[in-house]
C-alpha cells in the first residue's frame, strides 16, 4: 500500500496497530536517497483527527521538516519519525550491566528528555503511559510514536506526565532491586499524587543519587579504617611475639651466664663420658 500526498509517497511496511478509528504503520519514505522509515497515524475518525490537530496546534512540533500532516482519501495522516525499536524496559538491565551507563544516568536522561520535549503534554503522556520509550546502544533515551491515540486526553497536564514518569523510574529501580530512602519517598508521593512538575521528581532523584554517593564514600572509608585496624593488630601481635622472644633469650643468658643462649648446646657436646671431643 502506498500513501501519497501528491508530493511525497510512503510505502506501508507493516501495521503496528489497527483499530476502528485509526491505523498506525511503519512506512518507507520513498523520496529519501537512503533507506528511511516513518511512523504514520492514519486517522479515519474525523473527531479524533480534530482532537489530535487541536493538541498539536498548541506547540511547534509539526513545524519541523521531518514531520507533516496530509489527507489521504477520507483519512488524515500524521507523519512522525521512526526510531530503532529497543524498548527501555527490555534493554535497561543489559545497558547497565554492560557498563554503557548507570541506572541513575538513565533515570536522569529520561527526566531531561521529558522536560526538554516539544511534544504536547497529552501526547507525551501517551508515550509514557504506553511505554514507548527506547534506549539506544550507547545509552541515549528517545521516544517512539507507535501509539494508540484513541486514549488521547487533551486535558492532560505536566502533573499526570510527571506521575507516569515516576512510575517508570520506580519500575526501573525494581528491575535493579534498588531500595533507598528516595525510592520510598517516590512511592509516598505516587500514593498521594504529590508530583506537579518534572523538576520535583528530578530533585528527588538528585537527592537519592547524592545519598548513594555518600553511602559509598562512607563504606569506602570504613573499609580503609578496617584494613588499618587489621594491619595495626598484626603489627601489635608481631611486636609482642618479638618482645617475648627477646625476654626469653635475655633470661636464658642470665641463667646460664653464657655469651649466648645457644652455648647450652655447645657445652652439652664438648665431652661425652671420659672422652673429650676437643682432643
PDB file of C-alpha atoms in Angstrom:
ATOM      1  CA  UNK A   1       0.000   0.000   0.000  1.00  0.00           C
ATOM      2  CA  UNK A   2       1.318   3.451  -0.965  1.00  0.00           C
ATOM      3  CA  UNK A   3       0.244   6.600   0.877  1.00  0.00           C
ATOM      4  CA  UNK A   4       0.570   9.574  -1.498  1.00  0.00           C
ATOM      5  CA  UNK A   5       0.063  13.236  -0.649  1.00  0.00           C
ATOM      6  CA  UNK A   6       0.830  14.472  -4.157  1.00  0.00           C
ATOM      7  CA  UNK A   7       4.444  15.353  -3.377  1.00  0.00           C
ATOM      8  CA  UNK A   8       5.677  12.501  -1.199  1.00  0.00           C
ATOM      9  CA  UNK A   9       4.975   8.799  -1.109  1.00  0.00           C
ATOM     10  CA  UNK A  10       5.169   6.359   1.783  1.00  0.00           C
ATOM     11  CA  UNK A  11       5.095   2.604   1.356  1.00  0.00           C
ATOM     12  CA  UNK A  12       3.484   0.719   4.232  1.00  0.00           C
ATOM     13  CA  UNK A  13       5.952  -1.876   5.560  1.00  0.00           C
ATOM     14  CA  UNK A  14       3.866  -3.164   8.432  1.00  0.00           C
ATOM     15  CA  UNK A  15       0.908  -2.180  10.584  1.00  0.00           C
ATOM     16  CA  UNK A  16       1.678  -1.776  14.268  1.00  0.00           C
ATOM     17  CA  UNK A  17      -1.860  -1.043  15.414  1.00  0.00           C
ATOM     18  CA  UNK A  18      -5.146  -1.459  13.581  1.00  0.00           C
ATOM     19  CA  UNK A  19      -8.272  -0.022  15.128  1.00  0.00           C
ATOM     20  CA  UNK A  20     -11.706   1.115  14.063  1.00  0.00           C
ATOM     21  CA  UNK A  21     -10.748   4.778  14.185  1.00  0.00           C
ATOM     22  CA  UNK A  22      -7.111   4.728  13.125  1.00  0.00           C
ATOM     23  CA  UNK A  23      -4.162   2.641  11.928  1.00  0.00           C
ATOM     24  CA  UNK A  24      -0.536   3.033  12.998  1.00  0.00           C
ATOM     25  CA  UNK A  25       2.001   1.903  10.386  1.00  0.00           C
ATOM     26  CA  UNK A  26       5.745   1.830   9.825  1.00  0.00           C
ATOM     27  CA  UNK A  27       6.349   3.165   6.322  1.00  0.00           C
ATOM     28  CA  UNK A  28       9.291   3.506   3.981  1.00  0.00           C
ATOM     29  CA  UNK A  29       9.808   7.077   2.789  1.00  0.00           C
ATOM     30  CA  UNK A  30      10.205   6.674  -0.976  1.00  0.00           C
ATOM     31  CA  UNK A  31      11.646  10.143  -1.663  1.00  0.00           C
ATOM     32  CA  UNK A  32      14.696   9.510   0.519  1.00  0.00           C
ATOM     33  CA  UNK A  33      18.011   8.695  -1.179  1.00  0.00           C
ATOM     34  CA  UNK A  34      18.919   6.387   1.716  1.00  0.00           C
ATOM     35  CA  UNK A  35      16.607   3.923   3.451  1.00  0.00           C
ATOM     36  CA  UNK A  36      14.400   5.965   5.751  1.00  0.00           C
ATOM     37  CA  UNK A  37      11.331   4.961   7.695  1.00  0.00           C
ATOM     38  CA  UNK A  38       8.473   6.916   9.238  1.00  0.00           C
ATOM     39  CA  UNK A  39       5.633   6.189  11.631  1.00  0.00           C
ATOM     40  CA  UNK A  40       2.282   7.250  10.214  1.00  0.00           C
ATOM     41  CA  UNK A  41      -1.002   7.590  12.063  1.00  0.00           C
ATOM     42  CA  UNK A  42      -3.791   7.157   9.523  1.00  0.00           C
ATOM     43  CA  UNK A  43      -6.813   8.549  11.359  1.00  0.00           C
ATOM     44  CA  UNK A  44     -10.179   7.763   9.849  1.00  0.00           C
ATOM     45  CA  UNK A  45     -12.341   9.213  12.641  1.00  0.00           C
ATOM     46  CA  UNK A  46     -12.809  12.939  11.999  1.00  0.00           C
ATOM     47  CA  UNK A  47     -13.428  13.834  15.623  1.00  0.00           C
ATOM     48  CA  UNK A  48     -10.267  12.047  16.689  1.00  0.00           C
ATOM     49  CA  UNK A  49      -8.326  13.774  13.884  1.00  0.00           C
ATOM     50  CA  UNK A  50      -9.595  17.171  15.039  1.00  0.00           C
ATOM     51  CA  UNK A  51      -8.622  16.337  18.608  1.00  0.00           C
ATOM     52  CA  UNK A  52      -5.077  15.405  17.574  1.00  0.00           C
ATOM     53  CA  UNK A  53      -4.683  18.519  15.395  1.00  0.00           C
ATOM     54  CA  UNK A  54      -6.016  20.661  18.237  1.00  0.00           C
ATOM     55  CA  UNK A  55      -3.457  19.236  20.650  1.00  0.00           C
ATOM     56  CA  UNK A  56      -0.539  19.686  18.237  1.00  0.00           C
ATOM     57  CA  UNK A  57      -1.620  23.199  17.211  1.00  0.00           C
ATOM     58  CA  UNK A  58      -0.553  24.462  20.657  1.00  0.00           C
ATOM     59  CA  UNK A  59       3.092  23.515  20.001  1.00  0.00           C
ATOM     60  CA  UNK A  60       5.752  23.879  17.289  1.00  0.00           C
ATOM     61  CA  UNK A  61       6.152  20.111  16.999  1.00  0.00           C
ATOM     62  CA  UNK A  62       4.790  19.714  13.455  1.00  0.00           C
ATOM     63  CA  UNK A  63       6.643  22.731  12.100  1.00  0.00           C
ATOM     64  CA  UNK A  64       9.786  20.651  11.711  1.00  0.00           C
ATOM     65  CA  UNK A  65      10.514  19.287   8.239  1.00  0.00           C
ATOM     66  CA  UNK A  66      10.676  15.624   9.301  1.00  0.00           C
ATOM     67  CA  UNK A  67       7.051  15.747  10.465  1.00  0.00           C
ATOM     68  CA  UNK A  68       3.983  16.541   8.420  1.00  0.00           C
ATOM     69  CA  UNK A  69       0.208  16.219   8.158  1.00  0.00           C
ATOM     70  CA  UNK A  70      -1.715  15.408   4.987  1.00  0.00           C
ATOM     71  CA  UNK A  71      -5.031  13.925   3.913  1.00  0.00           C
ATOM     72  CA  UNK A  72      -5.336  10.599   2.154  1.00  0.00           C
ATOM     73  CA  UNK A  73      -8.757   9.660   0.813  1.00  0.00           C
ATOM     74  CA  UNK A  74     -11.084  10.160   3.819  1.00  0.00           C
ATOM     75  CA  UNK A  75      -8.313   9.981   6.438  1.00  0.00           C
ATOM     76  CA  UNK A  76      -5.810  12.377   7.992  1.00  0.00           C
ATOM     77  CA  UNK A  77      -2.206  11.152   8.061  1.00  0.00           C
ATOM     78  CA  UNK A  78       0.285  12.285  10.694  1.00  0.00           C
ATOM     79  CA  UNK A  79       3.910  11.606   9.679  1.00  0.00           C
ATOM     80  CA  UNK A  80       6.320  11.122  12.589  1.00  0.00           C
ATOM     81  CA  UNK A  81       9.950   9.998  12.997  1.00  0.00           C
ATOM     82  CA  UNK A  82      10.745   6.312  13.254  1.00  0.00           C
ATOM     83  CA  UNK A  83      13.497   5.102  15.579  1.00  0.00           C
ATOM     84  CA  UNK A  84      15.145   1.745  16.161  1.00  0.00           C
ATOM     85  CA  UNK A  85      12.887  -0.373  18.333  1.00  0.00           C
ATOM     86  CA  UNK A  86      14.868  -1.001  21.520  1.00  0.00           C
ATOM     87  CA  UNK A  87      12.307  -0.779  24.357  1.00  0.00           C
ATOM     88  CA  UNK A  88      13.782   0.667  27.542  1.00  0.00           C
ATOM     89  CA  UNK A  89      12.216  -1.987  29.763  1.00  0.00           C
ATOM     90  CA  UNK A  90      13.737  -4.777  27.665  1.00  0.00           C
ATOM     91  CA  UNK A  91      17.248  -3.340  27.302  1.00  0.00           C
ATOM     92  CA  UNK A  92      17.641  -1.490  30.607  1.00  0.00           C
ATOM     93  CA  UNK A  93      19.461  -4.169  32.620  1.00  0.00           C
ATOM     94  CA  UNK A  94      21.715  -5.153  29.725  1.00  0.00           C
ATOM     95  CA  UNK A  95      22.707  -1.496  29.239  1.00  0.00           C
ATOM     96  CA  UNK A  96      23.536  -1.099  32.935  1.00  0.00           C
ATOM     97  CA  UNK A  97      25.363  -4.429  33.326  1.00  0.00           C
ATOM     98  CA  UNK A  98      27.474  -3.833  30.232  1.00  0.00           C
ATOM     99  CA  UNK A  99      28.646  -0.568  31.786  1.00  0.00           C
ATOM    100  CA  UNK A 100      27.303   1.640  28.990  1.00  0.00           C
ATOM    101  CA  UNK A 101      25.775   3.885  31.638  1.00  0.00           C
ATOM    102  CA  UNK A 102      24.392   3.571  35.151  1.00  0.00           C
ATOM    103  CA  UNK A 103      20.752   3.216  36.087  1.00  0.00           C
ATOM    104  CA  UNK A 104      20.890   6.663  37.694  1.00  0.00           C
ATOM    105  CA  UNK A 105      22.100   8.217  34.455  1.00  0.00           C
ATOM    106  CA  UNK A 106      19.215   6.592  32.578  1.00  0.00           C
ATOM    107  CA  UNK A 107      16.659   7.942  35.078  1.00  0.00           C
ATOM    108  CA  UNK A 108      18.096  11.421  34.720  1.00  0.00           C
ATOM    109  CA  UNK A 109      18.175  11.155  30.929  1.00  0.00           C
ATOM    110  CA  UNK A 110      14.509  10.172  30.881  1.00  0.00           C
ATOM    111  CA  UNK A 111      13.578  13.155  33.029  1.00  0.00           C
ATOM    112  CA  UNK A 112      15.648  15.586  30.959  1.00  0.00           C
ATOM    113  CA  UNK A 113      14.099  14.159  27.781  1.00  0.00           C
ATOM    114  CA  UNK A 114      10.613  14.787  29.184  1.00  0.00           C
ATOM    115  CA  UNK A 115      11.452  18.293  30.408  1.00  0.00           C
ATOM    116  CA  UNK A 116      13.025  19.375  27.118  1.00  0.00           C
ATOM    117  CA  UNK A 117      10.486  17.738  24.807  1.00  0.00           C
ATOM    118  CA  UNK A 118       8.408  19.937  22.496  1.00  0.00           C
ATOM    119  CA  UNK A 119       5.651  17.335  22.472  1.00  0.00           C
ATOM    120  CA  UNK A 120       2.238  18.420  23.739  1.00  0.00           C
ATOM    121  CA  UNK A 121       1.722  17.038  27.239  1.00  0.00           C
ATOM    122  CA  UNK A 122      -1.237  14.815  26.188  1.00  0.00           C
ATOM    123  CA  UNK A 123       0.972  13.114  23.567  1.00  0.00           C
ATOM    124  CA  UNK A 124       3.915  12.863  25.969  1.00  0.00           C
ATOM    125  CA  UNK A 125       1.595  11.242  28.492  1.00  0.00           C
ATOM    126  CA  UNK A 126       0.548   8.606  25.929  1.00  0.00           C
ATOM    127  CA  UNK A 127       4.206   7.844  25.179  1.00  0.00           C
ATOM    128  CA  UNK A 128       4.944   7.386  28.883  1.00  0.00           C
ATOM    129  CA  UNK A 129       1.712   5.554  29.598  1.00  0.00           C
ATOM    130  CA  UNK A 130       2.153   3.117  26.699  1.00  0.00           C
ATOM    131  CA  UNK A 131       5.880   2.736  27.467  1.00  0.00           C
ATOM    132  CA  UNK A 132       7.011   3.933  24.045  1.00  0.00           C
ATOM    133  CA  UNK A 133      10.433   4.810  25.469  1.00  0.00           C
ATOM    134  CA  UNK A 134      13.505   3.426  23.751  1.00  0.00           C
ATOM    135  CA  UNK A 135      17.200   3.291  24.578  1.00  0.00           C
ATOM    136  CA  UNK A 136      19.995   3.308  22.018  1.00  0.00           C
ATOM    137  CA  UNK A 137      23.041   1.044  22.151  1.00  0.00           C
ATOM    138  CA  UNK A 138      25.092   3.922  23.559  1.00  0.00           C
ATOM    139  CA  UNK A 139      22.552   4.571  26.324  1.00  0.00           C
ATOM    140  CA  UNK A 140      20.594   7.543  24.940  1.00  0.00           C
ATOM    141  CA  UNK A 141      16.861   7.833  25.592  1.00  0.00           C
ATOM    142  CA  UNK A 142      14.391   8.595  22.799  1.00  0.00           C
ATOM    143  CA  UNK A 143      10.640   8.353  22.191  1.00  0.00           C
ATOM    144  CA  UNK A 144       8.726   6.219  19.710  1.00  0.00           C
ATOM    145  CA  UNK A 145       5.335   7.137  18.248  1.00  0.00           C
ATOM    146  CA  UNK A 146       3.616   3.781  17.758  1.00  0.00           C
ATOM    147  CA  UNK A 147       0.670   4.919  19.867  1.00  0.00           C
ATOM    148  CA  UNK A 148      -2.963   4.061  20.335  1.00  0.00           C
ATOM    149  CA  UNK A 149      -4.174   7.663  20.055  1.00  0.00           C
ATOM    150  CA  UNK A 150      -7.774   6.782  20.872  1.00  0.00           C
ATOM    151  CA  UNK A 151      -6.657   7.194  24.514  1.00  0.00           C
ATOM    152  CA  UNK A 152      -5.712  10.838  23.869  1.00  0.00           C
ATOM    153  CA  UNK A 153      -6.987  13.257  26.517  1.00  0.00           C
ATOM    154  CA  UNK A 154      -6.398  16.941  25.663  1.00  0.00           C
ATOM    155  CA  UNK A 155      -6.836  17.897  29.338  1.00  0.00           C
ATOM    156  CA  UNK A 156      -3.693  16.056  30.472  1.00  0.00           C
ATOM    157  CA  UNK A 157      -1.110  18.324  32.141  1.00  0.00           C
ATOM    158  CA  UNK A 158       2.522  18.071  33.253  1.00  0.00           C
ATOM    159  CA  UNK A 159       1.380  16.673  36.601  1.00  0.00           C
ATOM    160  CA  UNK A 160      -0.004  13.483  35.018  1.00  0.00           C
ATOM    161  CA  UNK A 161       3.120  13.160  32.869  1.00  0.00           C
ATOM    162  CA  UNK A 162       5.373  13.529  35.908  1.00  0.00           C
ATOM    163  CA  UNK A 163       3.435  10.921  37.860  1.00  0.00           C
ATOM    164  CA  UNK A 164       3.720   8.436  34.973  1.00  0.00           C
ATOM    165  CA  UNK A 165       7.431   9.170  34.612  1.00  0.00           C
ATOM    166  CA  UNK A 166       7.876   8.493  38.349  1.00  0.00           C
ATOM    167  CA  UNK A 167       6.127   5.123  37.932  1.00  0.00           C
ATOM    168  CA  UNK A 168       8.509   4.198  35.103  1.00  0.00           C
ATOM    169  CA  UNK A 169      11.553   5.127  37.186  1.00  0.00           C
ATOM    170  CA  UNK A 170      10.252   3.024  40.080  1.00  0.00           C
ATOM    171  CA  UNK A 171       9.812   0.090  37.683  1.00  0.00           C
ATOM    172  CA  UNK A 172      13.426   0.535  36.576  1.00  0.00           C
ATOM    173  CA  UNK A 173      14.543   0.667  40.204  1.00  0.00           C
ATOM    174  CA  UNK A 174      12.711  -2.584  40.882  1.00  0.00           C
ATOM    175  CA  UNK A 175      14.493  -4.232  37.947  1.00  0.00           C
ATOM    176  CA  UNK A 176      17.782  -3.449  39.715  1.00  0.00           C
ATOM    177  CA  UNK A 177      16.313  -4.175  43.165  1.00  0.00           C
ATOM    178  CA  UNK A 178      17.122  -0.625  44.249  1.00  0.00           C
ATOM    179  CA  UNK A 179      15.804   0.205  47.712  1.00  0.00           C
ATOM    180  CA  UNK A 180      16.664   3.617  49.121  1.00  0.00           C
ATOM    181  CA  UNK A 181      15.034   6.391  51.114  1.00  0.00           C
ATOM    182  CA  UNK A 182      14.391   8.302  47.875  1.00  0.00           C
ATOM    183  CA  UNK A 183      12.606   5.259  46.414  1.00  0.00           C
ATOM    184  CA  UNK A 184      10.364   5.196  49.483  1.00  0.00           C
ATOM    185  CA  UNK A 185       9.783   8.938  49.070  1.00  0.00           C
ATOM    186  CA  UNK A 186       8.752   8.455  45.431  1.00  0.00           C
ATOM    187  CA  UNK A 187       6.319   5.713  46.479  1.00  0.00           C
ATOM    188  CA  UNK A 188       4.745   8.011  49.055  1.00  0.00           C
ATOM    189  CA  UNK A 189       4.350  10.841  46.555  1.00  0.00           C
ATOM    190  CA  UNK A 190       2.860   8.476  43.999  1.00  0.00           C
ATOM    191  CA  UNK A 191       0.233   7.357  46.501  1.00  0.00           C
ATOM    192  CA  UNK A 192      -0.821  10.920  47.279  1.00  0.00           C
ATOM    193  CA  UNK A 193      -0.230  12.265  43.751  1.00  0.00           C
ATOM    194  CA  UNK A 194       2.446  14.588  45.060  1.00  0.00           C
ATOM    195  CA  UNK A 195       4.231  15.399  41.805  1.00  0.00           C
ATOM    196  CA  UNK A 196       3.163  18.511  39.898  1.00  0.00           C
ATOM    197  CA  UNK A 197       6.212  19.237  37.726  1.00  0.00           C
ATOM    198  CA  UNK A 198       9.107  17.221  36.355  1.00  0.00           C
ATOM    199  CA  UNK A 199      11.554  19.325  38.365  1.00  0.00           C
ATOM    200  CA  UNK A 200      10.004  17.967  41.597  1.00  0.00           C
ATOM    201  CA  UNK A 201      10.813  14.406  40.572  1.00  0.00           C
ATOM    202  CA  UNK A 202      14.237  15.467  39.300  1.00  0.00           C
ATOM    203  CA  UNK A 203      15.090  16.911  42.728  1.00  0.00           C
ATOM    204  CA  UNK A 204      14.105  13.666  44.465  1.00  0.00           C
ATOM    205  CA  UNK A 205      16.278  11.648  42.077  1.00  0.00           C
ATOM    206  CA  UNK A 206      19.212  14.001  42.678  1.00  0.00           C
ATOM    207  CA  UNK A 207      18.770  13.571  46.441  1.00  0.00           C
ATOM    208  CA  UNK A 208      18.814   9.799  46.043  1.00  0.00           C
ATOM    209  CA  UNK A 209      21.953   9.894  43.892  1.00  0.00           C
ATOM    210  CA  UNK A 210      23.663  12.144  46.458  1.00  0.00           C
ATOM    211  CA  UNK A 211      22.673   9.823  49.305  1.00  0.00           C
ATOM    212  CA  UNK A 212      24.004   6.753  47.500  1.00  0.00           C
ATOM    213  CA  UNK A 213      27.281   8.559  46.753  1.00  0.00           C
ATOM    214  CA  UNK A 214      27.654   9.441  50.438  1.00  0.00           C
ATOM    215  CA  UNK A 215      26.914   5.850  51.460  1.00  0.00           C
ATOM    216  CA  UNK A 216      29.582   4.582  49.052  1.00  0.00           C
ATOM    217  CA  UNK A 217      32.101   7.108  50.405  1.00  0.00           C
ATOM    218  CA  UNK A 218      31.320   6.085  53.983  1.00  0.00           C
ATOM    219  CA  UNK A 219      31.583   2.409  53.098  1.00  0.00           C
ATOM    220  CA  UNK A 220      34.945   3.015  51.396  1.00  0.00           C
ATOM    221  CA  UNK A 221      36.259   4.899  54.431  1.00  0.00           C
ATOM    222  CA  UNK A 222      35.082   2.111  56.732  1.00  0.00           C
ATOM    223  CA  UNK A 223      36.911  -0.471  54.608  1.00  0.00           C
ATOM    224  CA  UNK A 224      40.100   1.594  54.741  1.00  0.00           C
ATOM    225  CA  UNK A 225      39.794   2.047  58.508  1.00  0.00           C
ATOM    226  CA  UNK A 226      39.101  -1.667  58.921  1.00  0.00           C
ATOM    227  CA  UNK A 227      42.213  -2.540  56.947  1.00  0.00           C
ATOM    228  CA  UNK A 228      44.248  -0.090  59.012  1.00  0.00           C
ATOM    229  CA  UNK A 229      42.937  -1.721  62.204  1.00  0.00           C
ATOM    230  CA  UNK A 230      43.840  -5.187  60.904  1.00  0.00           C
ATOM    231  CA  UNK A 231      47.363  -4.091  59.987  1.00  0.00           C
ATOM    232  CA  UNK A 232      47.781  -2.424  63.387  1.00  0.00           C
ATOM    233  CA  UNK A 233      46.631  -5.581  65.191  1.00  0.00           C
ATOM    234  CA  UNK A 234      49.030  -7.710  63.122  1.00  0.00           C
ATOM    235  CA  UNK A 235      51.956  -5.401  63.901  1.00  0.00           C
ATOM    236  CA  UNK A 236      50.984  -5.379  67.572  1.00  0.00           C
ATOM    237  CA  UNK A 237      50.901  -9.185  67.735  1.00  0.00           C
ATOM    238  CA  UNK A 238      54.232  -9.443  65.906  1.00  0.00           C
ATOM    239  CA  UNK A 239      55.722  -6.874  68.293  1.00  0.00           C
ATOM    240  CA  UNK A 240      54.511  -8.803  71.320  1.00  0.00           C
ATOM    241  CA  UNK A 241      55.926 -12.068  69.934  1.00  0.00           C
ATOM    242  CA  UNK A 242      59.265 -10.386  69.223  1.00  0.00           C
ATOM    243  CA  UNK A 243      59.324  -8.898  72.721  1.00  0.00           C
ATOM    244  CA  UNK A 244      58.640 -12.316  74.286  1.00  0.00           C
ATOM    245  CA  UNK A 245      61.475 -13.854  72.250  1.00  0.00           C
ATOM    246  CA  UNK A 246      63.891 -11.117  73.398  1.00  0.00           C
ATOM    247  CA  UNK A 247      62.843 -11.593  77.021  1.00  0.00           C
ATOM    248  CA  UNK A 248      63.288 -15.390  76.806  1.00  0.00           C
ATOM    249  CA  UNK A 249      66.765 -15.005  75.308  1.00  0.00           C
ATOM    250  CA  UNK A 250      67.729 -12.473  77.971  1.00  0.00           C
ATOM    251  CA  UNK A 251      66.524 -14.774  80.772  1.00  0.00           C
ATOM    252  CA  UNK A 252      68.442 -17.732  79.336  1.00  0.00           C
ATOM    253  CA  UNK A 253      71.616 -15.680  79.043  1.00  0.00           C
ATOM    254  CA  UNK A 254      71.313 -14.509  82.633  1.00  0.00           C
ATOM    255  CA  UNK A 255      70.562 -18.020  83.932  1.00  0.00           C
ATOM    256  CA  UNK A 256      73.406 -19.806  82.218  1.00  0.00           C
ATOM    257  CA  UNK A 257      75.826 -16.849  82.293  1.00  0.00           C
ATOM    258  CA  UNK A 258      76.906 -17.502  78.747  1.00  0.00           C
ATOM    259  CA  UNK A 259      77.594 -15.223  75.869  1.00  0.00           C
ATOM    260  CA  UNK A 260      74.574 -16.694  74.146  1.00  0.00           C
ATOM    261  CA  UNK A 261      71.660 -18.895  74.979  1.00  0.00           C
ATOM    262  CA  UNK A 262      72.896 -21.254  72.324  1.00  0.00           C
ATOM    263  CA  UNK A 263      76.046 -22.049  74.379  1.00  0.00           C
ATOM    264  CA  UNK A 264      73.847 -24.532  76.251  1.00  0.00           C
ATOM    265  CA  UNK A 265      74.046 -26.802  73.259  1.00  0.00           C
ATOM    266  CA  UNK A 266      77.797 -26.140  72.851  1.00  0.00           C
ATOM    267  CA  UNK A 267      78.641 -27.279  76.404  1.00  0.00           C
ATOM    268  CA  UNK A 268      76.457 -30.349  76.103  1.00  0.00           C
ATOM    269  CA  UNK A 269      78.537 -31.847  73.293  1.00  0.00           C
ATOM    270  CA  UNK A 270      82.127 -30.827  74.355  1.00  0.00           C
ATOM    271  CA  UNK A 271      82.633 -34.115  76.254  1.00  0.00           C
ATOM    272  CA  UNK A 272      80.929 -37.480  76.133  1.00  0.00           C
ATOM    273  CA  UNK A 273      81.703 -39.779  79.098  1.00  0.00           C
ATOM    274  CA  UNK A 274      85.515 -39.725  79.770  1.00  0.00           C
ATOM    275  CA  UNK A 275      86.395 -38.833  76.216  1.00  0.00           C
ATOM    276  CA  UNK A 276      86.896 -35.215  75.281  1.00  0.00           C
ATOM    277  CA  UNK A 277      85.781 -34.164  71.831  1.00  0.00           C
ATOM    278  CA  UNK A 278      88.248 -31.256  71.866  1.00  0.00           C
ATOM    279  CA  UNK A 279      91.380 -33.551  71.587  1.00  0.00           C
TER     280      UNK A 279
END
